[in-house]
Amino acid sequence: MKLFLDTANLDEIRAIKKWGVLSGVTTNPSLLAKEGKDWELQMKEVCAEVDGDVSLETTSEDADEIFEEGVKLASVAPNAVVKVAMTPAGLEAGTRLVGQGIPINVTLTFSPAQAILAAEIGARYVSPFLGRLDDIAADGMHVLNEICDIFDIQGYETRVLASSLRHPMHVVEAARAGADVATMPYDVFTKLVKHPLTESGLEKFLSDWKKLQQELKEGAH
Ligand code: E4P
């Protein structure tokens, strides 16, 4: 399972990129609004920073307008993937974008039925939102499992991009479900690496090592 960062923030991207585990980035209008900058420039800079796909979301509601916007977003960078919402207009525009050879990510997907539609139009990614389902007392992980099973049975090539992940166990369970990609905010990414036994173990190793150096220096051995 590939790991993507769900952000439009360059510092966050640079920090995780250094770990060698960053395969792509997903942005959305809310994340770009959070940066509060010239969004076109921000999109360009994000795409330039990432070695992998970067999802850039359309913000129109009419199919023709989504298509036009998608064509523009695709020209931002060679690694741009156009996000369209799971609506009839989004599917119509998405189909036309795919027809032009433009990769798309069908976002705001909440059910297996919707995910099948994304696969049928040849989307590169479909993004089921787990956390937002959990927020309304539904079972986001169950939906993801169903989508992964269906895609397996049908041999769909559309990649399942587990989204709206809120904590490390969402990531672990998404991997068990067979998601192709997990996208997560920076704070979830940093939580993946943390374990109290790693921290206490390292502290002990380092203090024992320091003690040995001190003893050697004092000629105790
Ligand atoms: C994915 O592409 C979305 O940007 C994202 O995962 C939404 O997550 P949220 O529900 O935490 O806003």
CSV table of C-alpha atoms and ligand atoms in Angstrom, one decimal:
chain,number,residue,atom,x,y,z
A,1,MET,CA,0.0,0.0,0.0
A,2,LYS,CA,1.4,3.4,-1.0
A,3,LEU,CA,1.3,6.3,1.4
A,4,PHE,CA,0.1,9.7,0.4
A,5,LEU,CA,-0.1,12.9,2.4
A,6,ASP,CA,-3.4,14.8,2.6
A,7,THR,CA,-2.2,18.4,2.6
A,8,ALA,CA,-1.4,21.5,0.6
A,9,ASN,CA,1.4,22.5,2.9
A,10,LEU,CA,4.9,22.4,1.5
A,11,ASP,CA,6.7,22.1,4.9
A,12,GLU,CA,4.7,19.0,5.7
A,13,ILE,CA,5.4,17.5,2.3
A,14,ARG,CA,9.2,18.2,2.7
A,15,ALA,CA,9.3,16.7,6.2
A,16,ILE,CA,7.6,13.4,5.2
A,17,LYS,CA,9.4,13.2,1.9
A,18,LYS,CA,12.7,13.0,3.8
A,19,TRP,CA,11.6,9.7,5.3
A,20,GLY,CA,11.5,8.1,1.8
A,21,VAL,CA,7.9,6.8,2.2
A,22,LEU,CA,5.9,9.5,0.4
A,23,SER,CA,4.4,8.3,-2.9
A,24,GLY,CA,1.9,11.1,-3.6
A,25,VAL,CA,-0.2,13.9,-2.2
A,26,THR,CA,-4.0,14.6,-2.2
A,27,THR,CA,-5.2,18.2,-1.9
A,28,ASN,CA,-8.8,19.5,-1.7
A,29,PRO,CA,-10.3,23.0,-1.7
A,30,SER,CA,-10.4,23.2,2.1
A,31,LEU,CA,-6.7,22.3,2.4
A,32,LEU,CA,-5.7,24.9,-0.2
A,33,ALA,CA,-7.9,27.5,1.5
A,34,LYS,CA,-6.1,26.7,4.8
A,35,GLU,CA,-2.8,27.8,3.2
A,36,GLY,CA,-4.4,31.1,2.3
A,37,LYS,CA,-2.1,31.7,-0.7
A,38,ASP,CA,-2.4,32.0,-4.5
A,39,TRP,CA,-3.9,28.6,-5.1
A,40,GLU,CA,-2.5,28.2,-8.6
A,41,LEU,CA,1.1,28.9,-7.4
A,42,GLN,CA,0.5,26.7,-4.4
A,43,MET,CA,-0.6,23.8,-6.6
A,44,LYS,CA,2.4,24.2,-8.9
A,45,GLU,CA,4.8,24.2,-5.9
A,46,VAL,CA,3.1,21.2,-4.4
A,47,CYS,CA,3.3,19.2,-7.7
A,48,ALA,CA,7.0,20.2,-8.1
A,49,GLU,CA,7.8,19.0,-4.6
A,50,VAL,CA,6.2,15.5,-4.9
A,51,ASP,CA,7.7,12.5,-6.8
A,52,GLY,CA,4.3,11.0,-7.5
A,53,ASP,CA,0.7,11.8,-8.2
A,54,VAL,CA,-0.9,14.9,-6.8
A,55,SER,CA,-4.6,15.2,-6.8
A,56,LEU,CA,-6.0,18.7,-7.6
A,57,GLU,CA,-9.7,19.1,-7.1
A,58,THR,CA,-12.3,20.8,-9.4
A,59,THR,CA,-14.7,23.2,-7.8
A,60,SER,CA,-17.4,23.5,-10.4
A,61,GLU,CA,-20.8,21.8,-10.4
A,62,ASP,CA,-21.7,21.8,-14.0
A,63,ALA,CA,-20.3,19.0,-16.2
A,64,ASP,CA,-18.9,21.3,-18.9
A,65,GLU,CA,-17.3,23.5,-16.3
A,66,ILE,CA,-15.8,20.6,-14.4
A,67,PHE,CA,-14.3,19.3,-17.7
A,68,GLU,CA,-12.8,22.7,-18.6
A,69,GLU,CA,-11.4,23.1,-15.1
A,70,GLY,CA,-10.1,19.6,-15.1
A,71,VAL,CA,-8.2,20.3,-18.4
A,72,LYS,CA,-6.6,23.3,-16.8
A,73,LEU,CA,-5.7,21.5,-13.6
A,74,ALA,CA,-4.1,18.7,-15.6
A,75,SER,CA,-1.8,21.2,-17.3
A,76,VAL,CA,-0.5,22.4,-13.9
A,77,ALA,CA,2.1,19.6,-13.9
A,78,PRO,CA,2.8,16.2,-15.4
A,79,ASN,CA,2.0,14.5,-12.1
A,80,ALA,CA,-1.4,16.3,-11.6
A,81,VAL,CA,-4.5,14.0,-11.2
A,82,VAL,CA,-7.8,15.7,-11.5
A,83,LYS,CA,-10.3,15.2,-8.7
A,84,VAL,CA,-14.0,15.2,-9.6
A,85,ALA,CA,-16.8,14.7,-7.1
A,86,MET,CA,-19.0,11.6,-7.2
A,87,THR,CA,-22.0,13.3,-8.8
A,88,PRO,CA,-23.7,12.8,-12.1
A,89,ALA,CA,-21.9,15.9,-13.4
A,90,GLY,CA,-18.6,14.7,-11.9
A,91,LEU,CA,-19.0,11.3,-13.7
A,92,GLU,CA,-19.9,12.9,-17.0
A,93,ALA,CA,-16.9,15.3,-16.8
A,94,GLY,CA,-14.7,12.5,-15.5
A,95,THR,CA,-15.6,10.3,-18.4
A,96,ARG,CA,-14.6,13.1,-20.8
A,97,LEU,CA,-11.3,13.8,-19.0
A,98,VAL,CA,-10.4,10.0,-19.1
A,99,GLY,CA,-11.2,10.1,-22.8
A,100,GLN,CA,-8.7,12.9,-23.2
A,101,GLY,CA,-6.1,10.7,-21.4
A,102,ILE,CA,-6.3,12.8,-18.2
A,103,PRO,CA,-6.0,10.7,-15.0
A,104,ILE,CA,-8.8,11.3,-12.5
A,105,ASN,CA,-9.6,10.7,-8.8
A,106,VAL,CA,-13.3,10.3,-8.0
A,107,THR,CA,-13.6,11.9,-4.6
A,108,LEU,CA,-16.4,12.1,-1.9
A,109,THR,CA,-17.1,8.4,-2.4
A,110,PHE,CA,-19.0,6.8,0.5
A,111,SER,CA,-20.4,3.5,-0.8
A,112,PRO,CA,-19.5,0.5,-2.9
A,113,ALA,CA,-22.2,1.4,-5.4
A,114,GLN,CA,-20.5,4.7,-6.0
A,115,ALA,CA,-17.0,3.1,-6.2
A,116,ILE,CA,-18.2,0.8,-8.9
A,117,LEU,CA,-19.2,3.8,-11.0
A,118,ALA,CA,-15.8,5.3,-10.6
A,119,ALA,CA,-14.1,2.1,-11.7
A,120,GLU,CA,-16.5,1.8,-14.7
A,121,ILE,CA,-15.5,5.2,-16.1
A,122,GLY,CA,-11.8,4.2,-15.8
A,123,ALA,CA,-10.8,6.5,-13.0
A,124,ARG,CA,-7.2,6.1,-11.8
A,125,TYR,CA,-8.3,6.5,-8.2
A,126,VAL,CA,-11.5,6.2,-6.2
A,127,SER,CA,-11.4,7.9,-2.8
A,128,PRO,CA,-13.7,6.3,-0.1
A,129,PHE,CA,-13.9,8.7,2.9
A,130,LEU,CA,-13.6,6.6,6.0
A,131,GLY,CA,-13.5,9.1,8.8
A,132,ARG,CA,-16.5,11.1,7.6
A,133,LEU,CA,-18.5,7.8,7.5
A,134,ASP,CA,-17.4,7.1,11.1
A,135,ASP,CA,-18.4,10.6,12.0
A,136,ILE,CA,-22.1,9.8,11.2
A,137,ALA,CA,-22.0,6.5,13.1
A,138,ALA,CA,-21.5,4.4,9.9
A,139,ASP,CA,-18.7,1.9,9.4
A,140,GLY,CA,-16.1,3.4,7.1
A,141,MET,CA,-13.8,0.4,7.3
A,142,HIS,CA,-16.6,-2.0,6.4
A,143,VAL,CA,-17.3,0.1,3.3
A,144,LEU,CA,-13.6,0.1,2.4
A,145,ASN,CA,-13.4,-3.7,2.8
A,146,GLU,CA,-16.5,-4.2,0.5
A,147,ILE,CA,-15.0,-1.9,-2.1
A,148,CYS,CA,-11.6,-3.7,-2.0
A,149,ASP,CA,-13.4,-7.2,-2.3
A,150,ILE,CA,-15.5,-6.0,-5.2
A,151,PHE,CA,-12.5,-4.5,-7.1
A,152,ASP,CA,-10.6,-7.8,-6.5
A,153,ILE,CA,-13.5,-10.0,-7.8
A,154,GLN,CA,-14.1,-7.7,-10.8
A,155,GLY,CA,-10.4,-7.1,-11.6
A,156,TYR,CA,-10.9,-3.4,-11.7
A,157,GLU,CA,-7.7,-1.4,-12.3
A,158,THR,CA,-8.9,1.7,-10.5
A,159,ARG,CA,-6.8,2.1,-7.4
A,160,VAL,CA,-8.6,2.3,-4.1
A,161,LEU,CA,-7.4,5.4,-2.2
A,162,ALA,CA,-8.4,5.1,1.4
A,163,SER,CA,-9.2,8.7,2.5
A,164,SER,CA,-10.3,10.8,5.4
A,165,LEU,CA,-8.1,8.7,7.7
A,166,ARG,CA,-8.0,10.0,11.3
A,167,HIS,CA,-5.6,7.7,13.2
A,168,PRO,CA,-2.9,5.1,12.7
A,169,MET,CA,-5.3,2.1,13.0
A,170,HIS,CA,-7.3,3.5,10.1
A,171,VAL,CA,-4.0,3.1,8.1
A,172,VAL,CA,-3.3,-0.4,9.4
A,173,GLU,CA,-6.8,-1.6,8.7
A,174,ALA,CA,-6.8,0.0,5.2
A,175,ALA,CA,-3.6,-2.0,4.5
A,176,ARG,CA,-5.4,-5.2,5.7
A,177,ALA,CA,-8.4,-4.4,3.6
A,178,GLY,CA,-6.1,-4.3,0.5
A,179,ALA,CA,-6.3,-0.6,-0.3
A,180,ASP,CA,-3.8,0.5,-2.9
A,181,VAL,CA,-3.2,3.8,-1.3
A,182,ALA,CA,-3.8,5.5,2.1
A,183,THR,CA,-3.8,9.3,2.3
A,184,MET,CA,-3.6,10.9,5.6
A,185,PRO,CA,-2.9,14.2,7.3
A,186,TYR,CA,0.6,15.1,8.6
A,187,ASP,CA,-0.3,14.4,12.2
A,188,VAL,CA,-1.4,10.8,11.4
A,189,PHE,CA,1.7,10.3,9.4
A,190,THR,CA,3.9,11.3,12.3
A,191,LYS,CA,1.9,9.0,14.7
A,192,LEU,CA,2.7,6.0,12.5
A,193,VAL,CA,6.4,6.1,13.5
A,194,LYS,CA,5.8,6.5,17.2
A,195,HIS,CA,5.8,3.7,19.8
A,196,PRO,CA,6.6,4.1,23.5
A,197,LEU,CA,8.8,1.0,23.6
A,198,THR,CA,10.9,2.4,20.7
A,199,GLU,CA,11.3,5.7,22.7
A,200,SER,CA,12.2,4.0,26.0
A,201,GLY,CA,14.3,1.4,24.3
A,202,LEU,CA,16.3,4.0,22.5
A,203,GLU,CA,16.7,6.0,25.6
A,204,LYS,CA,18.1,3.0,27.5
A,205,PHE,CA,20.5,2.0,24.6
A,206,LEU,CA,21.8,5.5,24.4
A,207,SER,CA,22.3,5.9,28.2
A,208,ASP,CA,24.1,2.6,28.4
A,209,TRP,CA,26.3,3.5,25.5
A,210,LYS,CA,27.1,6.9,27.1
A,211,LYS,CA,27.9,5.2,30.4
A,212,LEU,CA,30.4,2.8,28.7
A,213,GLN,CA,32.1,5.7,27.0
A,214,GLN,CA,32.4,7.5,30.3
A,215,GLU,CA,33.8,4.4,32.1
A,216,LEU,CA,36.3,3.9,29.3
A,217,LYS,CA,37.4,7.5,29.6
A,218,GLU,CA,37.9,7.1,33.3
A,219,GLY,CA,39.8,3.8,32.8
A,220,ALA,CA,37.3,1.7,34.7
A,221,HIS,CA,37.6,-1.2,32.2
B,1,E4P,C1,-9.0,13.0,0.3
B,1,E4P,O1,-8.6,13.1,-0.8
B,1,E4P,C2,-9.5,14.1,1.1
B,1,E4P,O2,-8.8,15.3,0.9
B,1,E4P,C3,-9.4,13.9,2.6
B,1,E4P,O3,-9.0,12.6,2.9
B,1,E4P,C4,-10.6,14.3,3.4
B,1,E4P,O4,-10.4,14.1,4.8
B,1,E4P,P1,-11.2,14.8,6.0
B,1,E4P,O5,-12.5,14.0,6.1
B,1,E4P,O6,-10.3,14.6,7.2
B,1,E4P,O7,-11.4,16.2,5.6
